[in-house]
Amino acid sequence: MSDPSGVVFPLDPTSGRRSTTATGRAVVADALREVDPVGAASAERETNWRQGYLPHFRRLVEAGIAVPGAAQTIATSGLGSLHARMRWATPDGDRLLEDAVTPEANTTPLGSETVRGEGAPDRTLSVPYAGERLSGDALRRRLDLWVDAGTIEPTCAEAVGLVIDHPDWLDLSDRTVVVLGAAAEMGPLRSLLRWGADVAAVDLPRKDLWDKLIGDTRRLAGSITLPVRPGDEPLAARAGGDLVHDLAAVTQWVSALDGPLAIGNYVYADGETNVRVSMAVDALTRHVVDAKGRDDVALAFLATPTDVFAVPGAAVERSVDSYAHRRTSKVLRVPLRTVSGGRLLRRNYVPGQDPGINDSVVLQQGPNYLLAKRLQRWRATAYRADGGLVSLKVAPPTRTRSVVKNRALAAAYAGAHRFGIEVFEPGTANTLMAALLVHDLRTGSPAQPTAWQDEAYAAAHGGLWTAAYDPRSALGIAALLGVASAR
């Protein structure tokens, strides 16, 4: 297989290969070094990173709540390590990643074309759920039910409630929203277009993808401005930009957009490519912020619920109470824990923790997935600390295509309701997340007292934070129940 080009992992001097393992291990160690040197040394000594990565990612969160400012130090150190290590590969050899986005970068500029919708803008927030579109009091009741069930944080219901109260907030005509990963199932594109927003849409140059996005846009109220290559082919055949391989051209295109901007990162790819495309977005983001200034650029991210988070004491208390009163505590827990050597149906938290540490990582997703998502959380933390406007929200577990193609994870999601976890349909999840983006852009996303509280604010975790059991200790049983219910 030929060596990859564009944004790449560095060559490992020992093996001569581009090692995701060596890079991930080194980045985590670098992120920890200043605030937790023991944890950094432990990461560096990890000999089986692909299987043993999880305790080190957990330590990044635990060390971040130890002392004031620790999370910001970890974020800036981790980002610095990634930018120092990742490379821009050209036929002439590897270069620093920042070289790809300098004005001197040799690239063919992308043009712009705009597609305008023909619909009327929707000025009422409505969320599809269970075959209905909920708005007004019906949506408020659903939010209250989610809070009562422990599916979302109370602050999530409060934030969405404010958007219901202020329908004029849905008019985002004063800002261009840049949606990187425009076709992503969890992205806000269709909600924004329904509300009449002007969106700058970036995704891979694939005609089938753009045919669908352009068709959707024409039926809705907003507009999409697309990066396009010159030529006489139909628009869909010329649209798009590859962030990993055409980073300079896409960065220059975004930099030329009229502000103020909100740059939303909704990219996803399998395996190591997820880190590469996330790094491309981060390099683009740094360049655009430097060019336009923080007052003109807001950043938006979706955090995966299958990660490690510090969570409020109220979520811990709810989980502890559920552990004490769940029917399985008397029927299944003791025998299952006995035969599994304590691995199954472990309690989610030690009682009294505040904050608690929720570990909902799905090991099959792997260290590259977690590094890509941690990179985004680090950028959010660092940008907020520098005074920038950030919307980072924990999204609920959702039946996206990337999830259901993993048979084990799809089965676990099918049985998750037995353990108090609600798995959302994509339309419900992405509309809810788009409403939270509107809230943050309109309220300025006021900073919380600590970085972990910024991440926990308005989280829609699906019940993973409030569940009785450690999610991984129930995952296998949920999968078995999911398979059984499908038969």
XYZ file of C-alpha atoms in Angstrom:
487
model
C 0.000 0.000 0.000
C 1.344 3.440 -0.913
C 2.299 5.846 1.844
C -0.581 8.218 2.687
C -0.394 11.867 1.702
C -1.804 15.071 3.157
C -2.294 15.128 6.936
C -0.439 12.075 8.259
C 0.978 10.535 11.402
C 4.743 11.012 11.838
C 7.265 8.356 10.952
C 8.350 6.337 13.961
C 12.180 6.422 14.055
C 12.305 2.896 15.498
C 10.069 1.082 13.008
C 10.240 3.496 10.091
C 6.441 3.305 9.814
C 3.732 5.848 10.538
C 2.719 4.602 13.955
C -0.633 5.640 15.412
C 0.279 3.792 18.603
C 3.569 5.607 19.205
C 1.954 8.969 18.447
C -1.141 8.447 20.622
C 0.918 7.229 23.564
C 3.348 10.145 23.282
C 0.593 12.762 22.974
C -1.227 11.521 26.075
C 2.065 11.496 27.991
C 2.879 15.028 26.835
C -0.582 16.242 27.835
C -0.177 14.829 31.350
C 3.482 15.677 31.944
C 3.137 19.083 33.611
C 0.210 18.316 35.923
C 0.654 14.556 36.453
C 4.227 13.390 35.791
C 3.497 9.962 37.290
C 0.588 9.531 34.881
C 2.765 10.682 31.984
C 5.422 8.101 32.841
C 2.754 5.406 33.095
C 1.448 6.245 29.611
C 4.958 6.152 28.179
C 5.530 2.698 29.674
C 2.303 1.239 28.264
C 3.433 -1.641 26.031
C -0.010 -2.608 24.695
C -1.552 0.719 23.745
C -4.352 -0.722 21.601
C -5.709 -2.701 24.546
C -4.407 -0.662 27.479
C -5.122 2.911 26.387
C -8.225 3.489 28.484
C -6.718 4.120 31.965
C -4.479 6.805 30.474
C -7.360 8.654 28.789
C -9.261 8.417 32.056
C -6.277 9.889 33.861
C -6.408 12.907 31.547
C -9.851 13.697 32.985
C -8.992 12.886 36.601
C -5.831 15.016 36.487
C -7.818 17.864 34.936
C -10.029 18.265 38.001
C -7.216 17.977 40.560
C -6.291 21.670 40.777
C -7.623 24.885 39.192
C -6.270 25.390 35.686
C -5.094 21.789 35.280
C -7.603 21.015 32.518
C -6.458 24.032 30.526
C -2.815 22.997 30.935
C -3.596 19.460 29.761
C -5.519 20.824 26.774
C -2.806 23.207 25.606
C -0.070 20.606 26.167
C -1.994 17.947 24.260
C -2.737 20.287 21.375
C 0.872 21.434 21.269
C 2.095 17.847 21.139
C -0.267 16.927 18.318
C 0.680 19.922 16.210
C 4.365 19.305 16.815
C 4.081 15.634 15.815
C 1.536 15.360 13.001
C 2.863 16.021 9.520
C 1.895 17.268 6.075
C 3.176 14.711 3.565
C 4.049 15.846 0.047
C 5.944 14.164 -2.833
C 9.001 16.047 -1.547
C 8.705 14.624 1.967
C 7.126 15.448 5.312
C 6.671 19.010 6.526
C 5.181 20.601 9.623
C 1.403 20.549 9.564
C 1.235 24.332 9.895
C 3.097 24.606 6.574
C -0.028 23.273 4.851
C -2.119 26.326 5.757
C 0.344 29.182 5.321
C -0.389 31.779 2.629
C 2.627 30.442 0.736
C 1.114 26.957 0.447
C 1.011 25.961 -3.208
C -2.616 25.202 -3.989
C -5.287 25.759 -6.594
C -7.932 28.047 -5.079
C -11.492 26.844 -4.739
C -14.351 28.951 -6.028
C -17.765 29.418 -4.429
C -21.314 28.784 -5.552
C -24.469 29.315 -3.535
C -27.678 27.281 -3.624
C -30.746 28.984 -2.156
C -33.742 27.192 -0.756
C -37.284 27.866 -1.911
C -39.098 27.212 1.383
C -40.281 29.578 4.111
C -38.138 29.718 7.264
C -39.487 27.843 10.272
C -39.556 30.116 13.309
C -40.836 27.491 15.763
C -38.467 24.992 17.348
C -39.795 21.491 16.719
C -38.055 18.192 17.410
C -39.022 14.893 15.726
C -39.693 12.164 18.279
C -41.532 8.822 18.082
C -43.262 9.684 14.823
C -44.310 13.223 15.823
C -42.808 16.701 15.679
C -42.891 18.139 19.175
C -43.014 21.880 19.751
C -44.193 24.287 22.420
C -45.709 22.651 25.498
C -45.418 19.150 24.004
C -41.673 19.622 23.594
C -41.377 21.013 27.116
C -43.149 17.935 28.474
C -40.763 15.670 26.589
C -37.771 17.593 27.978
C -39.192 17.236 31.495
C -39.689 13.499 30.958
C -36.082 13.157 29.815
C -34.899 15.007 32.924
C -37.075 12.823 35.156
C -35.653 9.699 33.508
C -32.054 10.914 33.888
C -31.649 11.008 30.082
C -30.457 14.618 29.882
C -29.053 17.049 32.399
C -31.554 19.587 33.799
C -29.449 22.355 32.241
C -30.119 20.806 28.811
C -33.866 21.206 29.285
C -33.321 24.768 30.509
C -31.212 25.672 27.473
C -33.650 24.199 24.952
C -36.502 25.851 26.866
C -34.898 29.237 26.278
C -34.830 28.565 22.527
C -38.541 27.656 22.674
C -39.143 30.956 24.506
C -37.165 32.971 21.939
C -38.132 31.726 18.456
C -36.420 34.768 16.949
C -33.109 33.167 17.992
C -33.574 30.650 15.170
C -32.881 33.477 12.709
C -29.104 33.199 12.309
C -28.863 35.641 9.406
C -26.281 37.680 11.325
C -23.726 34.864 11.163
C -22.348 32.362 8.651
C -22.313 28.844 10.062
C -19.482 26.758 8.613
C -20.474 23.092 8.763
C -17.410 20.881 8.318
C -18.732 17.403 7.635
C -21.921 18.738 6.057
C -23.414 15.294 5.388
C -22.847 13.995 8.923
C -25.940 12.389 10.447
C -25.337 14.182 13.754
C -24.658 17.541 12.114
C -27.039 20.540 12.257
C -27.196 21.279 8.517
C -30.839 20.437 7.803
C -32.112 22.121 10.980
C -30.162 25.264 10.160
C -31.522 25.274 6.612
C -35.074 24.746 7.883
C -34.598 27.828 10.071
C -33.290 29.851 7.108
C -29.580 30.066 7.969
C -26.768 30.800 5.537
C -24.457 27.810 5.759
C -20.980 27.318 4.317
C -20.954 23.569 3.737
C -17.801 21.459 3.406
C -17.621 17.733 2.793
C -15.806 15.309 0.525
C -15.971 15.897 -3.260
C -18.494 13.130 -3.972
C -21.277 13.736 -6.492
C -23.814 11.472 -4.767
C -23.297 13.307 -1.467
C -23.741 16.755 -3.004
C -26.697 15.732 -5.167
C -28.562 14.916 -1.953
C -27.440 18.012 -0.021
C -28.278 20.346 -2.906
C -31.691 18.716 -3.349
C -32.436 19.042 0.370
C -31.370 22.690 0.338
C -33.719 23.605 -2.498
C -36.670 22.235 -0.503
C -35.776 24.179 2.657
C -35.444 27.868 3.521
C -31.750 28.592 3.943
C -28.768 28.610 1.628
C -25.546 26.682 1.278
C -22.369 28.135 -0.121
C -20.069 25.423 -1.456
C -16.384 25.206 -2.321
C -16.174 24.267 -5.997
C -13.520 23.326 -8.503
C -13.534 25.059 -11.913
C -15.074 23.263 -14.865
C -18.203 22.676 -16.912
C -19.535 19.672 -15.005
C -22.762 19.878 -12.963
C -22.406 21.626 -9.612
C -22.598 18.413 -7.572
C -19.673 16.950 -9.536
C -17.458 19.978 -8.800
C -18.441 20.644 -5.184
C -16.594 19.774 -1.999
C -13.155 19.799 -0.477
C -11.030 17.045 1.030
C -9.719 18.348 4.350
C -7.057 15.649 4.685
C -5.576 16.083 1.208
C -6.622 19.614 0.133
C -6.239 21.324 3.492
C -4.624 24.480 2.123
C -7.373 25.099 -0.433
C -10.212 24.481 2.038
C -8.527 26.643 4.698
C -8.109 29.533 2.271
C -11.742 29.143 1.181
C -13.071 29.285 4.754
C -10.758 32.207 5.592
C -12.275 34.220 2.738
C -15.865 33.839 4.003
C -17.555 36.926 5.371
C -17.857 36.930 9.147
C -18.775 36.577 11.837
C -18.368 32.809 11.568
C -19.341 29.806 13.629
C -17.085 26.905 12.641
C -18.762 23.588 13.445
C -16.678 20.411 13.520
C -18.888 17.427 12.588
C -16.314 15.348 10.715
C -15.959 11.614 11.233
C -13.967 8.822 9.614
C -13.027 5.289 10.547
C -9.780 4.369 12.301
C -6.689 6.517 12.041
C -8.310 8.730 9.397
C -10.505 10.140 12.155
C -7.421 11.622 13.840
C -6.082 12.892 10.512
C -9.290 14.704 9.554
C -9.750 16.064 13.101
C -6.213 17.442 12.976
C -6.943 18.995 9.598
C -9.956 20.770 11.082
C -7.875 21.962 14.023
C -5.159 23.350 11.757
C -7.812 25.113 9.678
C -9.460 26.486 12.804
C -6.224 27.906 14.212
C -5.457 29.608 10.922
C -8.930 31.164 10.534
C -8.960 32.393 14.140
C -5.517 33.955 13.688
C -6.703 35.653 10.498
C -10.088 36.908 11.724
C -9.695 37.177 15.502
C -11.614 35.548 18.340
C -14.367 38.153 18.295
C -15.306 37.029 14.779
C -15.121 33.225 15.163
C -17.133 30.880 17.379
C -16.306 27.164 17.544
C -18.817 24.316 17.804
C -18.280 20.637 18.607
C -20.289 17.545 19.525
C -18.718 15.374 22.200
C -19.409 11.653 22.080
C -21.178 10.207 25.148
C -18.918 7.135 24.918
C -15.948 8.890 26.510
C -14.738 9.745 30.023
C -16.280 12.789 31.714
C -16.374 14.393 35.120
C -20.062 14.625 36.019
C -22.076 16.562 38.626
C -22.694 15.139 42.078
C -26.447 15.086 41.358
C -25.873 12.558 38.565
C -23.811 10.429 40.956
C -26.568 10.529 43.589
C -29.173 9.467 41.054
C -26.999 6.562 39.893
C -26.332 5.401 43.465
C -30.048 5.483 44.237
C -30.812 3.521 41.086
C -28.173 0.930 41.980
C -29.816 0.438 45.359
C -33.323 0.054 43.985
C -33.055 -1.617 40.574
C -34.838 -4.927 40.359
C -31.685 -6.570 38.984
C -29.942 -5.793 42.293
C -31.892 -8.646 43.885
C -32.320 -10.961 40.912
C -29.242 -10.856 38.690
C -26.487 -8.751 40.175
C -25.011 -11.113 42.772
C -24.851 -14.266 40.619
C -23.620 -12.376 37.566
C -20.914 -10.597 39.527
C -19.895 -13.891 41.104
C -19.552 -15.863 37.865
C -17.819 -12.934 36.097
C -15.284 -12.272 38.818
C -16.838 -8.862 39.509
C -16.694 -7.656 35.913
C -20.457 -7.531 35.285
C -22.950 -5.017 36.707
C -20.467 -2.952 38.668
C -21.816 0.216 40.247
C -21.288 3.323 38.122
C -19.684 5.432 40.877
C -18.344 5.311 44.384
C -21.110 6.906 46.495
C -20.473 10.501 47.477
C -18.230 11.469 44.550
C -18.595 15.091 43.442
C -17.686 15.297 40.699
C -17.932 11.668 39.703
C -15.970 10.122 36.850
C -18.188 8.536 34.239
C -16.399 6.070 31.982
C -18.663 5.087 29.096
C -15.901 4.272 26.599
C -16.694 1.434 24.206
C -13.388 -0.384 23.844
C -14.136 -1.520 20.285
C -14.025 2.104 19.138
C -10.288 2.135 19.808
C -7.626 4.666 20.852
C -7.664 6.613 17.571
C -11.356 7.401 17.964
C -10.811 8.568 21.527
C -7.788 10.683 20.564
C -9.749 12.403 17.781
C -12.595 13.237 20.163
C -10.205 14.329 22.926
C -8.470 16.662 20.485
C -11.790 18.422 19.934
C -12.445 18.702 23.660
C -8.957 20.112 24.175
C -9.513 22.769 21.496
C -12.818 23.737 23.093
C -11.211 24.059 26.541
C -8.233 26.044 25.255
C -10.332 28.368 23.089
C -12.764 29.083 25.903
C -9.856 29.836 28.249
C -8.573 32.353 25.675
C -11.923 34.137 25.681
C -13.418 32.561 22.559
C -17.077 31.562 22.190
C -17.441 27.769 22.287
C -20.416 25.449 21.923
C -19.383 21.930 22.955
C -22.239 19.634 23.845
C -22.354 15.974 24.834
C -24.651 14.322 22.304
C -26.817 11.297 23.159
C -26.101 7.745 22.016
C -27.668 7.632 18.561
C -28.464 4.980 15.948
C -26.248 6.468 13.255
C -24.982 4.449 10.290
C -21.502 4.246 11.810
C -22.995 2.658 14.949
C -25.400 0.176 13.424
C -22.771 -1.201 11.045
C -20.910 -2.406 14.177
C -23.019 -5.457 14.994
C -21.913 -5.722 18.621
C -22.584 -2.042 19.322
C -25.895 -2.150 17.455
C -27.002 -5.088 19.600
C -25.921 -3.320 22.795
C -27.896 -0.226 21.780
C -30.948 -2.409 21.099
C -30.837 -3.703 24.684
C -29.688 -0.499 26.369
C -33.202 0.530 27.473
C -33.164 -2.386 29.932
C -30.531 -0.423 31.873
C -32.133 3.008 31.724
C -30.287 4.202 28.600
C -32.249 5.865 25.794
C -30.690 5.562 22.341
C -31.903 8.366 20.083
C -32.870 8.358 16.431
C -30.604 10.610 14.321
C -33.326 13.168 13.530
C -34.134 13.675 17.201
C -30.499 13.902 18.258
C -29.281 16.264 15.548
C -32.235 18.651 15.960
C -31.738 18.758 19.726
C -28.036 19.462 19.239
C -28.792 22.184 16.680
C -31.113 23.856 19.202
C -28.311 23.812 21.788
C -25.974 25.394 19.229
C -28.502 28.205 18.735
C -28.718 28.649 22.504
C -24.964 28.966 22.839
C -24.576 31.396 19.944
C -27.372 33.598 21.305
C -26.445 33.543 24.991
C -22.683 33.650 24.526
C -22.391 30.213 26.149
C -21.512 31.662 29.570
C -18.487 29.970 31.133
C -19.009 27.654 34.085
C -16.775 27.726 37.196
C -14.497 24.913 35.950
C -13.593 23.277 32.646
C -15.314 19.999 33.547
C -18.534 21.884 34.295
C -18.297 23.565 30.886
C -18.303 20.094 29.317
C -21.128 18.818 31.532
C -23.393 21.821 30.992
C -26.565 20.931 29.029
C -25.303 17.395 28.323
C -27.696 14.977 26.615
C -25.934 11.756 27.616
C -28.883 9.423 27.131
C -28.739 8.200 30.737
C -25.138 6.944 30.666
C -24.230 9.366 33.483
C -27.153 8.464 35.719
C -27.362 4.705 35.083
C -26.984 2.305 37.994
C -24.182 0.321 36.402
C -20.824 1.106 34.889
C -21.777 1.091 31.189
C -19.064 -1.323 30.078
C -20.026 -3.793 32.801
C -23.569 -3.915 31.386
C -22.702 -3.661 27.680
C -22.401 -7.400 27.038
C -25.684 -8.184 28.789
C -27.405 -5.350 26.900
C -26.100 -6.832 23.635
C -27.445 -10.288 24.501
C -30.821 -8.809 25.404
C -30.788 -6.753 22.217
C -30.090 -9.791 20.047
C -32.800 -11.767 21.849
C -35.393 -9.023 21.377
C -34.610 -8.828 17.654
C -35.461 -12.496 17.127
